[in-house]
XYZ file of C-alpha atoms in Angstrom:
634
model
C 65.547 -54.144 58.720
C 62.172 -52.632 59.541
C 59.641 -52.390 56.744
C 55.869 -52.381 56.571
C 54.073 -55.715 56.639
C 51.099 -54.328 54.743
C 51.231 -52.439 51.451
C 51.119 -48.711 52.326
C 50.592 -45.954 49.796
C 54.255 -45.030 49.772
C 57.268 -46.822 51.236
C 59.442 -44.288 53.069
C 60.909 -46.311 55.938
C 64.273 -47.127 54.399
C 67.219 -45.338 55.971
C 69.137 -45.284 52.711
C 68.092 -42.637 50.230
C 68.558 -43.018 46.512
C 70.722 -40.120 45.530
C 69.692 -40.297 41.884
C 65.938 -40.055 42.324
C 65.431 -38.343 45.652
C 63.222 -41.255 46.708
C 63.863 -43.998 49.230
C 64.229 -47.641 48.285
C 62.413 -50.373 50.143
C 65.203 -52.797 49.246
C 68.421 -50.887 49.884
C 70.659 -53.802 48.898
C 69.294 -54.298 45.363
C 67.413 -51.049 44.838
C 63.908 -50.466 43.509
C 62.299 -48.661 40.620
C 61.939 -44.975 41.417
C 58.244 -45.241 40.611
C 55.783 -47.526 38.909
C 55.839 -45.547 35.658
C 59.484 -46.411 35.050
C 58.801 -50.100 35.593
C 55.788 -50.156 33.289
C 57.571 -48.220 30.553
C 60.577 -50.549 30.811
C 58.290 -53.583 30.544
C 56.415 -52.100 27.592
C 59.700 -51.208 25.912
C 60.946 -54.767 26.455
C 57.795 -56.406 25.124
C 57.174 -53.988 22.245
C 60.018 -54.540 19.814
C 60.857 -54.850 16.154
C 58.596 -57.887 15.737
C 55.525 -55.768 16.445
C 56.345 -53.670 13.392
C 57.948 -56.054 10.919
C 56.299 -59.409 11.682
C 52.795 -59.036 13.120
C 51.301 -57.014 10.205
C 52.631 -59.581 7.746
C 51.203 -62.493 9.755
C 47.837 -60.751 9.951
C 47.715 -60.217 6.192
C 48.895 -63.771 5.520
C 46.470 -65.467 7.920
C 43.094 -64.043 7.018
C 43.305 -60.343 7.823
C 40.976 -59.285 10.632
C 40.048 -62.914 11.265
C 43.599 -63.490 12.547
C 42.801 -61.323 15.569
C 40.517 -64.069 16.889
C 43.209 -66.758 17.377
C 45.668 -64.020 18.329
C 43.451 -62.853 21.216
C 42.670 -66.404 22.305
C 46.351 -67.304 22.402
C 47.050 -64.154 24.378
C 44.599 -65.339 27.037
C 45.672 -68.996 27.004
C 49.448 -68.816 26.650
C 50.894 -65.319 26.644
C 49.252 -63.669 29.634
C 49.511 -66.681 32.032
C 53.272 -66.950 31.460
C 53.734 -63.201 31.616
C 51.916 -62.962 34.957
C 53.796 -65.985 36.296
C 57.225 -64.519 35.509
C 56.379 -61.042 36.816
C 55.112 -62.555 40.077
C 58.124 -64.838 40.396
C 60.686 -62.054 40.044
C 58.839 -59.634 42.305
C 58.234 -62.204 45.067
C 61.868 -63.231 45.458
C 63.572 -60.014 44.254
C 66.002 -62.175 42.303
C 67.115 -62.535 38.693
C 66.416 -65.433 36.305
C 69.081 -67.804 37.712
C 68.972 -67.152 41.455
C 65.166 -67.177 41.443
C 65.349 -70.939 40.879
C 65.885 -71.382 44.565
C 62.191 -72.126 44.175
C 63.117 -75.407 42.459
C 66.861 -76.157 42.569
C 66.662 -79.092 40.179
C 65.590 -76.719 37.382
C 68.155 -73.983 37.978
C 69.579 -74.833 34.555
C 66.418 -73.338 33.024
C 67.514 -69.941 34.302
C 71.019 -70.476 32.963
C 69.564 -71.392 29.557
C 67.489 -68.201 29.514
C 70.481 -66.010 30.330
C 72.789 -67.668 27.780
C 70.201 -67.376 24.998
C 69.559 -63.760 25.964
C 73.302 -63.080 25.789
C 73.606 -64.585 22.316
C 70.559 -62.679 21.113
C 71.855 -59.353 22.453
C 74.952 -59.812 20.286
C 73.025 -59.867 17.008
C 70.103 -57.681 18.166
C 72.438 -54.727 18.540
C 73.639 -55.407 14.995
C 70.056 -54.814 13.823
C 70.090 -51.569 15.795
C 73.338 -50.735 13.981
C 71.543 -51.279 10.650
C 68.849 -48.833 11.765
C 71.530 -46.318 12.774
C 73.222 -46.625 9.381
C 69.958 -45.986 7.533
C 69.154 -43.182 9.948
C 72.394 -41.404 9.044
C 71.867 -42.179 5.344
C 68.519 -40.381 5.554
C 70.322 -37.058 6.087
C 70.553 -36.499 2.334
C 68.349 -34.447 0.053
C 67.971 -37.482 -2.210
C 67.718 -40.829 -0.457
C 70.529 -43.082 -1.734
C 68.136 -45.991 -2.352
C 65.562 -43.938 -4.271
C 67.093 -44.722 -7.662
C 69.548 -46.929 -9.514
C 72.772 -44.995 -8.969
C 76.403 -45.928 -9.657
C 76.340 -48.968 -7.369
C 73.424 -50.601 -9.222
C 73.639 -53.269 -11.917
C 71.532 -53.955 -14.996
C 68.816 -55.731 -12.980
C 68.007 -52.610 -10.984
C 64.752 -50.869 -11.851
C 62.186 -48.688 -10.073
C 59.343 -50.211 -12.124
C 58.566 -53.650 -13.572
C 60.148 -54.231 -16.984
C 58.215 -55.793 -19.848
C 60.372 -58.240 -21.807
C 57.956 -59.560 -24.420
C 54.289 -60.064 -25.282
C 51.785 -61.264 -27.881
C 50.793 -58.716 -30.497
C 48.580 -58.582 -33.595
C 50.206 -57.679 -36.917
C 48.345 -55.539 -39.502
C 47.418 -58.710 -41.414
C 45.751 -60.129 -38.289
C 48.488 -62.608 -37.421
C 49.188 -63.008 -33.669
C 52.875 -63.388 -32.853
C 55.009 -63.558 -29.688
C 57.685 -60.895 -29.918
C 60.161 -58.730 -28.014
C 58.554 -55.743 -26.334
C 61.046 -53.311 -27.891
C 59.874 -54.483 -31.335
C 56.277 -53.714 -30.353
C 57.029 -50.179 -29.155
C 59.308 -49.357 -32.114
C 56.615 -50.395 -34.598
C 53.714 -48.731 -32.768
C 52.073 -52.073 -32.068
C 49.988 -52.961 -29.005
C 50.407 -55.908 -26.666
C 47.339 -58.124 -26.308
C 45.701 -58.110 -22.887
C 47.172 -60.652 -20.491
C 50.134 -61.465 -22.715
C 52.757 -59.293 -21.025
C 55.825 -61.041 -19.628
C 57.779 -59.094 -17.023
C 61.505 -59.355 -16.604
C 62.721 -60.124 -13.087
C 64.126 -56.906 -11.631
C 65.312 -55.663 -8.243
C 64.222 -52.484 -6.543
C 66.954 -49.900 -5.878
C 66.299 -50.321 -2.142
C 66.966 -54.061 -2.425
C 70.257 -53.598 -4.243
C 71.261 -50.806 -1.856
C 70.599 -53.092 1.126
C 72.703 -55.912 -0.302
C 75.414 -54.073 -2.233
C 75.961 -50.909 -0.167
C 74.646 -51.314 3.383
C 75.672 -54.943 3.923
C 78.172 -55.431 1.108
C 76.791 -58.940 1.325
C 78.988 -61.826 0.276
C 77.782 -64.927 -1.537
C 77.328 -66.980 1.611
C 78.508 -67.977 5.063
C 81.657 -69.480 3.544
C 82.805 -66.080 2.282
C 83.419 -63.985 5.388
C 85.037 -61.063 3.620
C 86.167 -58.029 5.567
C 84.557 -56.034 8.365
C 82.242 -53.366 6.953
C 83.774 -50.430 8.780
C 80.746 -48.116 8.803
C 78.544 -50.878 10.218
C 81.212 -51.577 12.853
C 81.128 -47.890 13.848
C 77.339 -47.957 14.024
C 77.559 -51.100 16.162
C 80.015 -49.368 18.490
C 77.696 -46.368 18.753
C 74.738 -48.598 19.573
C 76.690 -50.236 22.405
C 77.785 -46.814 23.684
C 74.112 -45.785 23.832
C 73.167 -48.977 25.670
C 76.057 -48.628 28.119
C 75.247 -44.957 28.790
C 71.617 -45.813 29.518
C 72.492 -48.671 31.885
C 75.635 -47.513 33.661
C 73.657 -47.059 36.896
C 71.240 -49.912 36.287
C 67.539 -49.205 36.628
C 68.307 -45.812 38.167
C 69.515 -44.553 34.785
C 67.578 -46.763 32.364
C 64.356 -45.894 34.194
C 64.791 -42.287 33.088
C 65.751 -43.087 29.504
C 62.621 -45.177 28.864
C 60.395 -42.132 29.274
C 61.617 -41.189 25.798
C 62.551 -44.500 24.184
C 59.282 -46.222 25.133
C 56.898 -43.358 24.358
C 58.332 -41.614 21.302
C 57.856 -44.626 18.946
C 54.114 -44.160 19.433
C 54.424 -40.555 18.333
C 56.234 -41.690 15.187
C 53.646 -44.399 14.506
C 50.846 -41.838 14.709
C 52.723 -39.494 12.360
C 53.374 -42.277 9.843
C 49.751 -43.446 10.025
C 48.359 -39.956 9.468
C 50.713 -39.407 6.531
C 50.063 -42.853 5.111
C 46.284 -42.520 5.347
C 46.389 -39.425 3.112
C 48.192 -41.229 0.266
C 46.579 -42.667 -2.841
C 46.228 -46.418 -2.544
C 46.370 -46.388 1.274
C 42.868 -47.816 1.505
C 43.836 -50.803 -0.630
C 46.792 -51.481 1.651
C 44.676 -51.331 4.809
C 42.011 -53.549 3.224
C 44.668 -56.138 2.449
C 45.859 -55.865 6.033
C 42.678 -56.209 8.019
C 39.615 -55.053 6.103
C 37.782 -56.365 3.081
C 40.215 -59.235 2.583
C 39.376 -60.750 5.987
C 38.941 -64.503 5.556
C 37.191 -66.290 8.419
C 37.700 -69.686 6.765
C 41.419 -69.362 7.512
C 40.605 -70.219 11.136
C 40.150 -73.828 10.035
C 43.871 -74.076 9.266
C 46.161 -75.248 12.071
C 49.011 -73.104 10.734
C 47.055 -69.941 11.589
C 46.699 -70.948 15.239
C 50.352 -71.927 15.417
C 51.376 -68.531 14.006
C 49.120 -66.756 16.522
C 50.519 -68.689 19.478
C 54.121 -68.266 18.341
C 53.725 -64.537 17.727
C 52.138 -63.985 21.148
C 54.813 -66.028 22.884
C 57.775 -64.251 21.335
C 56.169 -60.800 21.202
C 55.654 -60.730 24.975
C 59.288 -61.805 25.590
C 58.347 -64.547 28.045
C 60.971 -67.142 29.050
C 63.899 -64.859 28.144
C 64.566 -63.955 31.786
C 63.967 -60.242 31.242
C 60.511 -60.178 32.831
C 61.873 -61.822 35.983
C 64.859 -59.442 36.075
C 62.843 -56.254 35.619
C 60.143 -57.336 38.080
C 62.762 -58.194 40.712
C 63.262 -54.466 41.329
C 59.603 -53.901 42.227
C 58.491 -53.211 45.753
C 57.086 -56.324 47.360
C 53.442 -55.252 47.463
C 53.308 -53.889 43.931
C 50.200 -55.027 42.045
C 51.969 -57.246 39.507
C 48.637 -58.662 38.360
C 47.396 -55.309 37.051
C 50.835 -54.616 35.552
C 50.822 -57.883 33.591
C 47.366 -57.196 32.157
C 48.287 -53.620 31.207
C 51.583 -54.465 29.499
C 50.130 -57.393 27.521
C 47.180 -55.341 26.274
C 49.416 -52.416 25.275
C 51.795 -54.762 23.462
C 49.040 -56.399 21.417
C 47.284 -53.118 20.587
C 50.628 -51.701 19.451
C 51.045 -54.600 17.035
C 47.603 -53.979 15.521
C 48.134 -50.222 15.341
C 51.555 -50.581 13.711
C 49.969 -52.646 10.950
C 47.829 -49.712 9.843
C 50.873 -47.436 9.606
C 52.847 -50.036 7.645
C 50.152 -51.141 5.198
C 48.867 -47.664 4.402
C 52.287 -46.746 3.012
C 52.735 -50.129 1.276
C 49.337 -49.654 -0.326
C 50.559 -46.377 -1.786
C 53.689 -48.102 -3.075
C 51.575 -50.758 -4.795
C 49.402 -48.025 -6.322
C 52.411 -46.218 -7.802
C 53.872 -49.447 -9.190
C 50.451 -50.564 -10.493
C 50.908 -53.884 -8.745
C 48.794 -55.852 -6.221
C 49.538 -55.072 -2.592
C 50.512 -58.703 -2.093
C 53.549 -58.189 -4.336
C 55.058 -55.450 -2.167
C 54.347 -56.982 1.246
C 57.157 -58.669 3.142
C 58.352 -59.209 6.696
C 61.542 -59.001 8.710
C 64.605 -57.420 7.133
C 62.949 -57.156 3.717
C 60.127 -55.046 5.129
C 62.294 -52.828 7.323
C 65.199 -52.243 4.955
C 63.774 -52.862 1.467
C 60.004 -52.545 0.978
C 59.145 -49.755 3.434
C 62.200 -47.572 2.645
C 61.352 -47.934 -1.050
C 57.819 -46.729 -0.379
C 59.023 -43.809 1.734
C 61.480 -42.731 -0.966
C 58.514 -41.962 -3.247
C 56.902 -39.496 -0.820
C 57.414 -35.736 -0.838
C 60.092 -34.750 1.703
C 61.206 -38.396 1.687
C 64.264 -37.897 3.949
C 62.011 -36.710 6.783
C 59.774 -39.790 6.658
C 62.775 -42.059 6.316
C 64.426 -40.454 9.339
C 61.277 -40.874 11.441
C 60.854 -44.519 10.455
C 64.416 -45.558 11.240
C 64.453 -43.477 14.398
C 61.385 -45.443 15.504
C 63.142 -48.741 14.709
C 66.162 -47.547 16.676
C 64.100 -46.751 19.773
C 62.108 -49.991 19.561
C 65.337 -51.965 19.383
C 67.068 -50.053 22.171
C 64.200 -50.595 24.623
C 64.387 -54.339 24.195
C 68.170 -54.250 24.361
C 68.127 -52.313 27.645
C 66.072 -55.055 29.293
C 68.224 -57.827 27.829
C 71.446 -56.326 29.193
C 69.717 -55.647 32.514
C 68.896 -59.360 32.627
C 72.589 -60.205 32.383
C 73.737 -57.564 34.909
C 70.990 -58.598 37.337
C 72.269 -62.169 37.148
C 75.791 -60.940 37.924
C 74.455 -58.825 40.786
C 72.711 -61.803 42.368
C 75.894 -63.851 42.173
C 78.266 -61.076 43.310
C 76.151 -58.451 45.127
C 79.006 -56.684 46.964
C 81.130 -56.403 43.837
C 78.255 -55.070 41.738
C 77.362 -52.483 44.354
C 80.855 -50.994 44.103
C 81.688 -51.684 40.457
C 78.355 -51.640 38.589
C 79.480 -48.998 36.085
C 82.796 -50.592 35.017
C 81.212 -54.066 34.925
C 78.350 -52.821 32.735
C 80.750 -51.011 30.416
C 83.037 -54.047 30.265
C 80.078 -56.269 29.390
C 79.017 -53.942 26.569
C 82.578 -53.850 25.241
C 82.843 -57.654 25.300
C 79.539 -58.058 23.466
C 80.643 -55.458 20.910
C 83.732 -57.508 20.034
C 81.628 -60.674 19.817
C 79.307 -58.864 17.420
C 82.039 -57.881 14.987
C 81.574 -61.154 13.089
C 78.019 -59.951 12.384
C 79.253 -56.787 10.628
C 81.508 -58.596 8.184
C 80.341 -59.096 4.621
C 78.854 -62.403 5.754
C 77.383 -60.771 8.851
C 73.732 -61.014 7.860
C 74.109 -64.780 7.540
C 75.397 -64.990 11.118
C 72.553 -62.796 12.373
C 70.045 -65.036 10.639
C 71.771 -68.207 11.898
C 71.701 -67.220 15.577
C 68.110 -66.018 15.272
C 67.063 -69.240 13.526
C 68.428 -71.520 16.248
C 68.697 -69.629 19.535
C 65.580 -67.459 19.364
C 63.345 -70.382 18.452
C 62.574 -73.647 20.129
C 65.299 -73.296 22.777
C 63.201 -70.614 24.457
C 60.068 -72.731 24.029
C 61.821 -75.633 25.741
C 62.770 -73.416 28.689
C 59.207 -72.065 28.920
C 57.700 -75.554 29.048
C 59.995 -76.604 31.895
C 59.394 -73.316 33.709
C 55.609 -73.520 33.798
C 55.522 -77.260 34.441
C 58.095 -77.018 37.219
C 56.338 -74.219 39.074
C 52.794 -75.520 38.539
C 53.326 -79.255 38.945
C 56.409 -79.656 41.153
C 56.568 -76.541 43.321
C 52.777 -76.413 43.265
C 50.447 -73.980 41.541
C 48.339 -73.516 44.688
C 51.463 -72.835 46.717
C 52.592 -70.282 44.133
C 49.193 -68.582 44.333
C 49.679 -68.261 48.100
C 53.001 -66.555 47.407
C 51.306 -64.110 45.054
C 48.608 -63.367 47.627
C 51.330 -62.387 50.089
C 52.121 -59.555 47.641
C 48.753 -58.441 46.250
C 46.377 -59.609 48.986
C 43.838 -62.414 49.253
C 41.598 -63.083 46.273
C 38.459 -65.193 45.973
C 38.610 -68.742 44.612
C 36.897 -67.784 41.355
C 39.571 -65.137 40.723
C 42.202 -67.871 40.562
C 40.048 -70.374 38.668
C 41.235 -69.203 35.234
C 44.890 -68.945 36.246
C 44.841 -72.417 37.778
C 43.361 -73.856 34.580
C 46.024 -72.156 32.468
C 49.022 -72.884 34.687
C 48.115 -76.505 35.409
C 46.914 -77.615 31.999
C 46.076 -75.242 29.134
C 49.347 -73.286 28.839
C 51.675 -76.311 29.257
C 49.737 -78.269 26.622
C 49.759 -75.340 24.186
C 53.486 -74.766 24.655
C 54.212 -78.465 24.170
C 52.200 -78.472 20.946
C 54.064 -75.405 19.656
C 57.414 -76.924 20.664
C 56.697 -80.231 18.937
C 55.351 -78.440 15.868
C 58.478 -76.304 15.632
C 60.673 -79.405 15.859
C 58.662 -81.404 13.317
C 58.579 -78.531 10.819
C 62.170 -77.501 11.460
C 63.988 -76.583 8.265
C 67.691 -75.794 7.713
C 68.426 -72.068 7.809
C 68.590 -70.040 4.624
C 68.760 -66.358 3.827
C 66.637 -65.558 0.810
C 67.770 -67.933 -1.904
C 71.127 -68.611 -0.219
C 71.410 -71.999 1.455
C 73.735 -72.475 4.412
C 76.640 -74.924 4.275
C 76.475 -78.028 6.411
C 79.010 -76.700 8.887
C 76.856 -73.595 9.393
C 73.850 -75.662 10.423
C 76.124 -77.788 12.630
C 77.352 -74.645 14.371
C 73.756 -73.576 14.911
C 72.958 -76.895 16.570
C 76.080 -76.577 18.718
C 74.925 -73.138 19.897
C 71.487 -74.314 20.934
C 72.856 -77.478 22.558
C 75.291 -75.313 24.537
C 72.318 -73.250 25.720
C 70.063 -76.072 26.900
C 72.638 -78.616 28.077
C 72.946 -76.757 31.388
C 69.470 -77.941 32.341
C 70.449 -81.623 32.749
C 74.000 -80.769 33.908
C 72.889 -78.609 36.829
C 70.100 -81.033 37.694
C 72.673 -83.846 37.967
C 75.022 -81.637 40.000
C 72.231 -80.792 42.452
C 71.285 -84.440 42.835
C 74.906 -85.524 43.344
C 75.418 -82.890 46.049
C 72.272 -83.939 47.913
C 72.274 -86.646 50.586
C 70.381 -89.897 50.944
C 69.515 -92.520 48.376
C 68.745 -91.561 44.779
C 65.038 -91.009 45.358
C 65.668 -88.925 48.469
C 68.185 -86.808 46.577
C 65.735 -86.171 43.749
C 62.933 -85.297 46.160
C 65.138 -82.896 48.128
C 66.153 -81.132 44.917
C 62.497 -80.761 43.951
C 61.852 -78.752 47.107
C 62.548 -75.030 47.514
C 65.992 -74.185 48.854
C 66.229 -73.145 52.479
C 66.738 -69.508 51.456
C 63.722 -69.354 49.146
C 61.184 -66.655 49.856
C 60.816 -62.870 49.971
C 64.133 -61.023 49.978
C 63.400 -58.831 53.007
C 62.836 -60.407 56.400
C 59.835 -58.179 57.109
C 57.987 -59.663 54.118
C 58.641 -63.328 54.880
C 55.724 -63.753 57.256
C 54.967 -66.956 59.099
C 55.307 -69.098 55.978
C 58.975 -68.234 55.448
C 60.200 -66.761 58.739
C 61.644 -70.091 59.907
C 63.760 -70.444 56.759
C 67.232 -69.047 56.183
C 68.026 -65.409 55.471
C 67.492 -65.196 51.682
C 70.734 -63.328 51.021
C 72.967 -65.053 53.527
C 76.321 -66.361 52.352
C 76.554 -69.168 54.874
C 75.859 -72.789 54.020
C 72.161 -73.523 53.720
C 70.547 -76.571 55.266
C 68.034 -78.297 53.002
C 65.846 -80.985 54.629
C 65.494 -84.394 53.014
C 62.615 -86.828 53.260
C 64.148 -88.785 56.143
C 64.574 -85.704 58.334
C 68.300 -85.339 57.770
C 69.794 -82.278 56.132
C 72.345 -81.557 53.497
C 74.200 -78.280 53.130
C 74.316 -76.219 50.015
C 75.833 -72.838 49.399
């Protein structure tokens, strides 16, 4: 195929026209993004997810307020951005997904398998969270929000305000006694300052979340029945995902114009509304202002939280960055893209904190409580604390609708990329089949994952969601990331990889690569190893709130993560066994790029790769060994 050897302003030499976009693809076999905007919006949508809204603000408040931005920015530069740039470059250079791209280093192909399996497991429960958002979205279409008060589903512990149970009071004769609060009020007596004792109560939003939305059972042992309305919401969420992806990037690239941009509109609306509320200033000060504590930077936990948040927020080592970048045109400036997406992701996290804490500050003001007592993260923030605060605003259903609509879009964007990671893997393995049957295969995949997710919409569903998240979305990904960066930098060769990047974006001066070399060779691997070891040393059995998991639940969690990472040694052994020569020669040959490694299109392979095999050939590939002989591998 003829294609330009230098990056022109617009690629128009392909003979095959994309009927959906009216543009011509450079890579007619796999397809390309219709334009750079669709790629960037898809990457932003993938990176910017629920964690930016329900985890980062909490971490900032907990770790010194504005001071937390210092380790956060440093970790972005040292760990997040180097891995992000590496994965974007890797996918774009080879135009392959997260498994096939390991032609670069066959002995570590299991790393790609681990990424895809973990992504698959996470997509199962992630769509359940989207189903929760859909349920609350539909529940917002009521004149009175169902969690705004203690209605018929509530028990005696439900209350919209703290309840005083007893206190110290002074009798007319001057005697101080400790008595029931009802006695004080009935006898027109006054509680002494600082003597009030509050009864433990639950907000209506908390009881609604547990009793109505989840119908939560007592634990993992009590599965209960499928919550039918959550199952319907889960089905709807998979229908939306399937509809957006039925033509791959050609359809999802259009959807992200709305799903990636509209959450910012909602965030601005919520911030403007929140900033006008009484108590908003106190909330923002707790978040990042007057409560900033620079001494927190002396605590190792703060730096660990910053590194972990950056790592997971940018979605590195999940395979999605490689998959999405594999549809770029070869000479796309992936360096500028990586910088832009990382900066937007981090600024979004900071901006979301203002919108969240302004409203929580108002909630604390109404309840006459410190802001610290209404702040939470994760599910408790998204489905308990924030909905409770919104229910106290005028026109509450409108604000509730906007908030859950934002959560829905943030979740869908990330889900689109995760499913695209799986379908891209299938396409690389079976390109002819996917070209003819992409739509039914995508729909079949969504249907399969829907059925797998049904266990997560039972009455014990939230425990399963938390279990998978606790094990699979944690150190398994860190382990894959460590092997990825070490393998490419130390075995394949960081300098060699830089030459590959320069084939795409042009030659750069030595000082341009000085920082990236330092990060890829030393700084990032060391940081990731420290985080990995820390996460293993501080590992604690899963629990949801006050509910502890049974032993078999933790055992199942370990089985899941072992199933994910065991493919790394298995495939490494298989590759070595299939190689020829003595043991050392086999290992060395498997630590070299496969014969079909390199740019996907022949016109981009240049002198460095022109002598190697056609990258998408189906014939046996000859891989040289150290003694000059060859072994064949398909």
